[in-house]
Coordinates of C-alpha atoms and ligand atoms in Angstrom, one line a residue:
X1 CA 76.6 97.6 164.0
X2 CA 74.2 100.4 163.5
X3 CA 73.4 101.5 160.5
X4 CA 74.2 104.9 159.3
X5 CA 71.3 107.0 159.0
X6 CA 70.1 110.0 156.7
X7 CA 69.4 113.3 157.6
X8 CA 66.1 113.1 156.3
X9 CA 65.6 109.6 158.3
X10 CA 67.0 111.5 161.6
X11 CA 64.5 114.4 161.0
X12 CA 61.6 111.9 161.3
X13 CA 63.4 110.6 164.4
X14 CA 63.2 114.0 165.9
X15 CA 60.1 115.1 164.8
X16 CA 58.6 111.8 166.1
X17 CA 59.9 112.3 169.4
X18 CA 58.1 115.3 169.9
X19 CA 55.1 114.5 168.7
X20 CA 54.8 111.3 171.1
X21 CA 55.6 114.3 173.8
X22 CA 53.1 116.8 173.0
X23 CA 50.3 113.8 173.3
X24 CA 51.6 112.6 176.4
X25 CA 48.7 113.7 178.1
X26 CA 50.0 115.2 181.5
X27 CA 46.9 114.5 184.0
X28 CA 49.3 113.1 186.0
X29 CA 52.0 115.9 186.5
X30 CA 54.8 113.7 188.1
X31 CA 58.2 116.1 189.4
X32 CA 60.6 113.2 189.5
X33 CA 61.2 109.9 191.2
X34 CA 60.8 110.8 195.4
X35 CA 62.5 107.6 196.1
X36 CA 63.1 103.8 196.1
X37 CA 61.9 101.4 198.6
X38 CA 63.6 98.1 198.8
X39 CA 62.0 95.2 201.0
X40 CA 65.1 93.5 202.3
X41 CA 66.3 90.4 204.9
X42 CA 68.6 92.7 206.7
X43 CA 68.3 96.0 206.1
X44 CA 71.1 97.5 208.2
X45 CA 73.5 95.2 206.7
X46 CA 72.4 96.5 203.3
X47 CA 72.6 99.9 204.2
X48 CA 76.3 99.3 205.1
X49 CA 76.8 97.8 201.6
X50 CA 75.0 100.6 199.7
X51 CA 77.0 103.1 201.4
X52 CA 80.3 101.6 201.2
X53 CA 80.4 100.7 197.9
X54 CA 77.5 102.8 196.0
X55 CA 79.0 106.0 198.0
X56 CA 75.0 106.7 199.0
X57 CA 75.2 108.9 202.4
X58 CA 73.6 108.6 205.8
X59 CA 69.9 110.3 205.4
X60 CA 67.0 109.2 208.0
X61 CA 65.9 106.3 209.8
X62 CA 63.0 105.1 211.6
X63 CA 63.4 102.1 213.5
X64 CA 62.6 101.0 218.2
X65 CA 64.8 103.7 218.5
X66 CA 62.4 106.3 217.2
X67 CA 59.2 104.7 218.7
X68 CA 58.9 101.9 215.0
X69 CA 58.4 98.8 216.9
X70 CA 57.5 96.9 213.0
X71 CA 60.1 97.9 211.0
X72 CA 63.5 99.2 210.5
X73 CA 63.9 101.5 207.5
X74 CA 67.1 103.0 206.4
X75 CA 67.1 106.2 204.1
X76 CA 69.9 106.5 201.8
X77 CA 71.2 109.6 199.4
X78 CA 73.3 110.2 196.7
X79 CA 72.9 113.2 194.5
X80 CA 68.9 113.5 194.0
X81 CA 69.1 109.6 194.4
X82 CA 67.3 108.7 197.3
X83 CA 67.3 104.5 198.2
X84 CA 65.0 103.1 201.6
X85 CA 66.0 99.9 202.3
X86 CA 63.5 98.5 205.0
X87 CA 62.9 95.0 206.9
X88 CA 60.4 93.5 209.2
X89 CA 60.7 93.2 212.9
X90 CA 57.8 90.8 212.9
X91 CA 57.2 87.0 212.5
X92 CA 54.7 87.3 209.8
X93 CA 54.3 90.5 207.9
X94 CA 53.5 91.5 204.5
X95 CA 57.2 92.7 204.0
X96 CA 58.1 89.0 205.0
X97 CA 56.4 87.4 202.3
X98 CA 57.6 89.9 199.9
X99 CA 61.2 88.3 200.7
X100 CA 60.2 85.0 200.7
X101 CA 58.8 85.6 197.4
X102 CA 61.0 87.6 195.4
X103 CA 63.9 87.4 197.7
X104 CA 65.1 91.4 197.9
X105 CA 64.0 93.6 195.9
X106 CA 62.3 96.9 195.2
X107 CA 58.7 97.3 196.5
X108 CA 58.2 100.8 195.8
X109 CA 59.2 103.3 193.0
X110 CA 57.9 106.3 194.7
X111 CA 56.7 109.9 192.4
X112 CA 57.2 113.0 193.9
X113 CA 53.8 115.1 192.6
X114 CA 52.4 118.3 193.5
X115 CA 49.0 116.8 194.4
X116 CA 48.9 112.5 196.1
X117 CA 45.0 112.8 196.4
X118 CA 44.4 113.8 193.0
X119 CA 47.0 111.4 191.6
X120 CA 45.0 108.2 193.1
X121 CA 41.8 109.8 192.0
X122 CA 42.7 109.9 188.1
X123 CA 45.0 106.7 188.2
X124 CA 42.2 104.8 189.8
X125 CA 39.5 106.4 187.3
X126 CA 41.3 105.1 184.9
X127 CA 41.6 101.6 185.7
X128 CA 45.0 101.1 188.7
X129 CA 44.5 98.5 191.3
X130 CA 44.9 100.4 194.8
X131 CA 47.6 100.1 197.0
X132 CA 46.9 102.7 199.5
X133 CA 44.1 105.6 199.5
X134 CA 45.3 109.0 200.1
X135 CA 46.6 109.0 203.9
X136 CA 47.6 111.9 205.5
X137 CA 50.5 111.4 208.0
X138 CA 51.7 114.3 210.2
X139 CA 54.9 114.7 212.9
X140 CA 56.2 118.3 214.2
X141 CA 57.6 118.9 210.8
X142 CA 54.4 119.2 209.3
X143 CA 52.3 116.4 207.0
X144 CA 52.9 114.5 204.3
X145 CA 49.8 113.1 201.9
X146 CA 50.8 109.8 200.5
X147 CA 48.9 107.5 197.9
X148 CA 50.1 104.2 195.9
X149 CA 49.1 102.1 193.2
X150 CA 50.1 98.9 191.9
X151 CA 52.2 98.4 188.5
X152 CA 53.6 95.4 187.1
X153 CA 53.8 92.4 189.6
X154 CA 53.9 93.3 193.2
X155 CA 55.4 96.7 192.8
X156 CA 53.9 99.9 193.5
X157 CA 53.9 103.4 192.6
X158 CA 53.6 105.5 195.6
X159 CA 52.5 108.9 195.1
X160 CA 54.0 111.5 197.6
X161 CA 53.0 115.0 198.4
X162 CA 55.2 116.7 200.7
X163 CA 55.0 120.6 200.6
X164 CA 53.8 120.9 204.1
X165 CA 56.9 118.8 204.9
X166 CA 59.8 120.3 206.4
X167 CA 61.3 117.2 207.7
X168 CA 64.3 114.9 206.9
X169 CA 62.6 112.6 204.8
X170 CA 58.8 111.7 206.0
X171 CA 57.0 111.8 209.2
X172 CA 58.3 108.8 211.9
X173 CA 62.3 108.9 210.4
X174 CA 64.6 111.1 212.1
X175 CA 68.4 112.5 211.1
X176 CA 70.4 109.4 211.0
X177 CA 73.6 110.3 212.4
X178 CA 76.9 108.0 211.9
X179 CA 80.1 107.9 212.3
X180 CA 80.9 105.7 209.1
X181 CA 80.2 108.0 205.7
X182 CA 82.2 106.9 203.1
X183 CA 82.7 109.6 200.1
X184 CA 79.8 109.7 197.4
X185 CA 81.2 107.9 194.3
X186 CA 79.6 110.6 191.8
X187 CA 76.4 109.5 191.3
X188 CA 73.7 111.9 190.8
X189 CA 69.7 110.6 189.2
X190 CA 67.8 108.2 188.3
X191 CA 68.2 108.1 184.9
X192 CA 66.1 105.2 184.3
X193 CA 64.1 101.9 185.8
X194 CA 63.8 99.0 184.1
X195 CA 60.9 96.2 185.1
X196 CA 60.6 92.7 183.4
X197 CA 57.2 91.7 182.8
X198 CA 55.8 87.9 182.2
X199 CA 55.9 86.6 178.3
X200 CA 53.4 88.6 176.1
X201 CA 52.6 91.2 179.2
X202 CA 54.6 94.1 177.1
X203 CA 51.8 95.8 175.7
X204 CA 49.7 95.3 178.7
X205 CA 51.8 97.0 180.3
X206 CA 53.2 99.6 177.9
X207 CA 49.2 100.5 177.6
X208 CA 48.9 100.5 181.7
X209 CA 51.6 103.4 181.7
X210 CA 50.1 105.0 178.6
X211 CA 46.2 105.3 179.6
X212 CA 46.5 104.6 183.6
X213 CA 49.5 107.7 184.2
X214 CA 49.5 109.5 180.8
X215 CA 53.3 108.1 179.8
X216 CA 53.7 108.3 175.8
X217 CA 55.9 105.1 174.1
X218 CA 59.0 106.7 173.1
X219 CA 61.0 103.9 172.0
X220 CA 60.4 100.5 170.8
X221 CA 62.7 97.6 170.2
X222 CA 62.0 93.9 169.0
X223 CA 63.5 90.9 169.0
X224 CA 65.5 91.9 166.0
X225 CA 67.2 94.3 167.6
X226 CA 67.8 92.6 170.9
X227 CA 68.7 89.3 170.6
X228 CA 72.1 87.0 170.4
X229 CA 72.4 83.6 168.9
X230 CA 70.6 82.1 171.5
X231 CA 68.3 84.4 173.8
X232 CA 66.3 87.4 172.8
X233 CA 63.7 90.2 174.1
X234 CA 61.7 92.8 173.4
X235 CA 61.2 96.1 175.2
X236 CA 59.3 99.5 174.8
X237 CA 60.1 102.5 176.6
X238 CA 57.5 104.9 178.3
X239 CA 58.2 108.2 179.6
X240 CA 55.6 110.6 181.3
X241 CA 55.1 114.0 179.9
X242 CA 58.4 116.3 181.3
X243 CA 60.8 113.0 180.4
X244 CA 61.6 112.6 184.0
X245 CA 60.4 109.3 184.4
X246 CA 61.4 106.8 182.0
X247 CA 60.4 103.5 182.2
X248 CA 61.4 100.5 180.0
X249 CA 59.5 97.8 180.0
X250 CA 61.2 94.1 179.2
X251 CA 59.6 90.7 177.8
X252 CA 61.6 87.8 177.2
X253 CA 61.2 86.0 173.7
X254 CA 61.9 83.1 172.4
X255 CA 65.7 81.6 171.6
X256 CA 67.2 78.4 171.4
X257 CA 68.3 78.9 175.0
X258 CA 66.3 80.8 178.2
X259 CA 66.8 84.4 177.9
X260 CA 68.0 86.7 180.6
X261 CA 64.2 88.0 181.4
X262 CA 62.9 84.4 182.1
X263 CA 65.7 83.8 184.3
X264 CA 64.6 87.1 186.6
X265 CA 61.0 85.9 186.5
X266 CA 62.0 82.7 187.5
X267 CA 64.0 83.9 190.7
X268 CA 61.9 86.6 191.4
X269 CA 58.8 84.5 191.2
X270 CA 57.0 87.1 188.7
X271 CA 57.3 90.5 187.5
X272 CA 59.5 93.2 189.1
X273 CA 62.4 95.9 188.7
X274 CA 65.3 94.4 186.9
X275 CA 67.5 97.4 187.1
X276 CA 68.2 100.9 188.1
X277 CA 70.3 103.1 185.9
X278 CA 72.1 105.8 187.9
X279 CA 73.5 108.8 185.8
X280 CA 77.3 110.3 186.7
X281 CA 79.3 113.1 185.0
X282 CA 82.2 110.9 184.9
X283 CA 81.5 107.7 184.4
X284 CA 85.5 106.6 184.3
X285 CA 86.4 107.9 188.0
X286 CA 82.8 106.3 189.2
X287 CA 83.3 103.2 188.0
X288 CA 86.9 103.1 189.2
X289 CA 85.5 104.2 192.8
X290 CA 82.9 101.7 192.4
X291 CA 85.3 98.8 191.6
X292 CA 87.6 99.4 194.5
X293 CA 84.8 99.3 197.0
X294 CA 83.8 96.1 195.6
X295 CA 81.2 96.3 193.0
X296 CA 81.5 93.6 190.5
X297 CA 80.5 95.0 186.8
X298 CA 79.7 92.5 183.9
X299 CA 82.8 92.0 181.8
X300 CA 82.9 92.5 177.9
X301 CA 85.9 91.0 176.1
X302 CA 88.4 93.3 174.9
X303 CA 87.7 93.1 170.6
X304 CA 84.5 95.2 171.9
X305 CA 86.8 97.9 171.6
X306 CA 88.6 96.9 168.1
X307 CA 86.2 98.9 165.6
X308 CA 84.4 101.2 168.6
X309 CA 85.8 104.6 167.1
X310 CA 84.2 103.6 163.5
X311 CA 81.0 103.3 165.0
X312 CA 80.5 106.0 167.4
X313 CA 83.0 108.2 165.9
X314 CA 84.8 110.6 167.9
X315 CA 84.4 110.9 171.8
X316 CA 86.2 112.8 174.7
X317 CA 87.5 110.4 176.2
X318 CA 89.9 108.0 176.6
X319 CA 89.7 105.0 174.9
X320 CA 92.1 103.0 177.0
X321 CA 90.6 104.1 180.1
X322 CA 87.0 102.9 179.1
X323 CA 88.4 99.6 178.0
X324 CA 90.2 99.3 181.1
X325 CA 87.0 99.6 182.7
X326 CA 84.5 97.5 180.3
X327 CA 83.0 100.7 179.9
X328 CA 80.1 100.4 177.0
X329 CA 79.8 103.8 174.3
X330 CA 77.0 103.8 171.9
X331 CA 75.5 106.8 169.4
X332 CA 72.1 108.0 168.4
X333 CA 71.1 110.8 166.5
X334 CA 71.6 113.4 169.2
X335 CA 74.9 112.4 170.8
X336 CA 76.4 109.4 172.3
X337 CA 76.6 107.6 175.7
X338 CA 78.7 105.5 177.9
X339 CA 77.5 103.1 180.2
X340 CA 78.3 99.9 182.2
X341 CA 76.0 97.2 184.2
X342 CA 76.9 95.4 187.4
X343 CA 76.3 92.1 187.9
X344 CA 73.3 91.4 190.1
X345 CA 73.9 92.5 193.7
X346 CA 71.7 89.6 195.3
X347 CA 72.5 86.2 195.7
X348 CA 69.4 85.6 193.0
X349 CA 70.2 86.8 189.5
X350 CA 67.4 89.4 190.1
X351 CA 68.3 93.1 190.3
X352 CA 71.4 95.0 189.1
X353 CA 72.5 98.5 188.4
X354 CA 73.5 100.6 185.2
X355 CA 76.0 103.4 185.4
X356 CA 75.1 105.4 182.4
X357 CA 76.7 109.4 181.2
X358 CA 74.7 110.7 178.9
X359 CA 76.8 113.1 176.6
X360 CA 73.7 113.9 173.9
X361 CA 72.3 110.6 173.6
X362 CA 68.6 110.0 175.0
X363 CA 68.2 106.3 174.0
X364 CA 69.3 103.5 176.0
X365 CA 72.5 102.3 174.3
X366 CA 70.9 99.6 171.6
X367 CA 73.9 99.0 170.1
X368 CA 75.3 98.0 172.8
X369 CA 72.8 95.4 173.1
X370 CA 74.3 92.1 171.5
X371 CA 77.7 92.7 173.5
X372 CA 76.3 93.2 176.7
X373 CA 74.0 90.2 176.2
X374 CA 76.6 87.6 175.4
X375 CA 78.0 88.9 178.5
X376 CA 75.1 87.9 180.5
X377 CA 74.8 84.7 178.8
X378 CA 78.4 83.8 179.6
X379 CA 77.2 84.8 183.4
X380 CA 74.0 82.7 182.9
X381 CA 76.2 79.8 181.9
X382 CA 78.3 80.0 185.1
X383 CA 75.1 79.9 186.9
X384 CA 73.6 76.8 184.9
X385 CA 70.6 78.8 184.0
X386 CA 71.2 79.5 180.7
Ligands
FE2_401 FE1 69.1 100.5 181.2

């Protein structure tokens, strides 16, 4: 599907790529991601389904027991992966009309940085809408300075300073302790998130993460590229200056029928996260694990597979055992990568996950694209939404 390219066209890739890194202008040194928040309707019940069939492992929690009388808020790891999944305990609260809104879904995308006061002051000089002014919060294992802005829809980046921390996860949560820890499934870091934005907000975006937090543009694709006989999109991807955070940003575009993007705006009620991608070492036994605990991944059909070795070339492993699995394999100039999505994990056709092993490859699998679309479609159709 891809064409091949010359070594004098792969050069200019290279090249490129560093170039768009050595602007990325790093007043906003960023660590990694600290964790994700997740406003949900139940969050103990989804802490049971996160560990059970994501293989994430009993970390914190803050909830009556610990003195919380407004919220319960379970903390979840898996490698560096760390997932909160919190509810309300009230009639009205803001985390209430968050899920009445958007139905579940992930409020916060938090950044671990060396600094929370001085990463509100230069996001805010530059333009961010606040969330939350540097707030210091202490317990006996120290303090923690925490700060947030707001990104695309009602998300926020929270920014979280926690050397003087020695505790479990921040001040108020304590050791969870249970008796129910199902085995990690091999999961390791965020590799990725993914948001949708509104129709034409791309750019607005894409320029948000460029002059707000510093990120550089590192890959762009169009409708061209993304699109099927009948839906399309466009998406850009920003990275900050170490390439630990890498965030793609999605649009829908026009096609005969309604794309994949306006179908998450529609049930989410507006921008948000559309996906996580979680990176493995072994994408095969994962994905296996995954399955038998449930997980339902999007299916491609089987002729996928009939010319995949011409196009990717060789690969390690075996070809049976990633058809068997509807595992994806795509190849840029650096290496190649294989990766699979699950089908959405709420009841709306918001959010979903991407298991993704990078072996070289730093793209996002684009050639990929057209298969895994006309998967979606064929799950839009079941859903009448297409
Ligand atoms: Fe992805």
């Amino acid at each position: 599907m891809e064409p091949t390219k010359s070594i004098e066209e792969l050069q200019n890739f290279n090249f490129k790529i560093k170039k768009i890194f050595d602007e990325a202008k790093d007043f906003l040194p960023i660590s990694g991601t600290d964790y994700i928040e997740l406003y949900v309707g139940n969050a103990k019940q989804s802490a049971h389904y996160y560990k059970t069939a994501f293989g994430f492992q009993t970390e914190a929690y803050a909830g009556m027991e610990t003195g919380e009388n407004k919220i319960a808020s379970y903390v979840l790891k898996q490698g560096k992966i760390r997932l909160v999944l919190t509810t309300s305990l009230e009639k009205d609260s803001l985390i209430n009309n968050h899920i009445n809104t958007h139905g579940d879904g992930v409020k916060i995308i938090a950044l671990h940085v060396e600094d929370a006061t001085e990463a509100f002051n230069q996001t805010i000089k530059r333009g961010a809408k606040p969330y939350l002014k540097p707030t210091k919060i202490s317990d006996n294992n120290g303090s923690i300075i925490k700060s947030g802005i707001y990104t695309y829809g009602e998300t926020v980046h929270m920014f979280i300073e926690r050397k003087n921390y020695k505790g479990i996860f921040l001040p108020g949560y304590e050791k969870w302790e249970s008796h129910y820890n199902p085995e990690s499934v091999g999961l390791k870091h965020i590799d990725h998130i993914v948001g949708n934005v509104d129709w034409d907000e791309m750019n607005i975006w894409c320029k948000f993460y460029q002059e707000v937090m510093g990120f550089a543009q590192i890959i762009s694709f169009d409708d061209n590229d993304i699109s099927t006989e009948f839906t399309a999109l466009m998406s850009k991807v920003m990275s900050n200056g170490n390439g630990r955070i890498k965030f793609p940003i999605n649009e829908p575009a026009d096609g005969i029928k309604k794309s994949q993007i306006e179908e998450y705006l529609d049930f989410y009620n507006g921008p948000g996260v559309q996906h996580l991608a979680l990176a493995t070492d072994d994408i095969a036994k994962t994905v296996e694990e995954m399955k038998n605990r449930g997980v339902e991944f999007l299916y491609v059909p089987e002729t996928y597979y009939d010319d995949l070795l011409e196009r990717v070339g060789k690969i390690d492993e075996d070809l049976n055992t990633l058809k068997k699995h509807g595992i994806l394999i795509d190849r840029d100039e650096e290496g190649y990568l294989l990766q699979i999505f699950t089908k959405p994990v709420l009841d709306r056709p918001t959010m979903f996950f991407e298991i993704i092993q990078r072996k070289g490859a730093q793209s996002f699998g684009k050639g990929n694209f057209k298969a895994l679309f006309e998967a979606i479609e064929r799950e839009q159709e079941n859903r009448g939404t297409l």
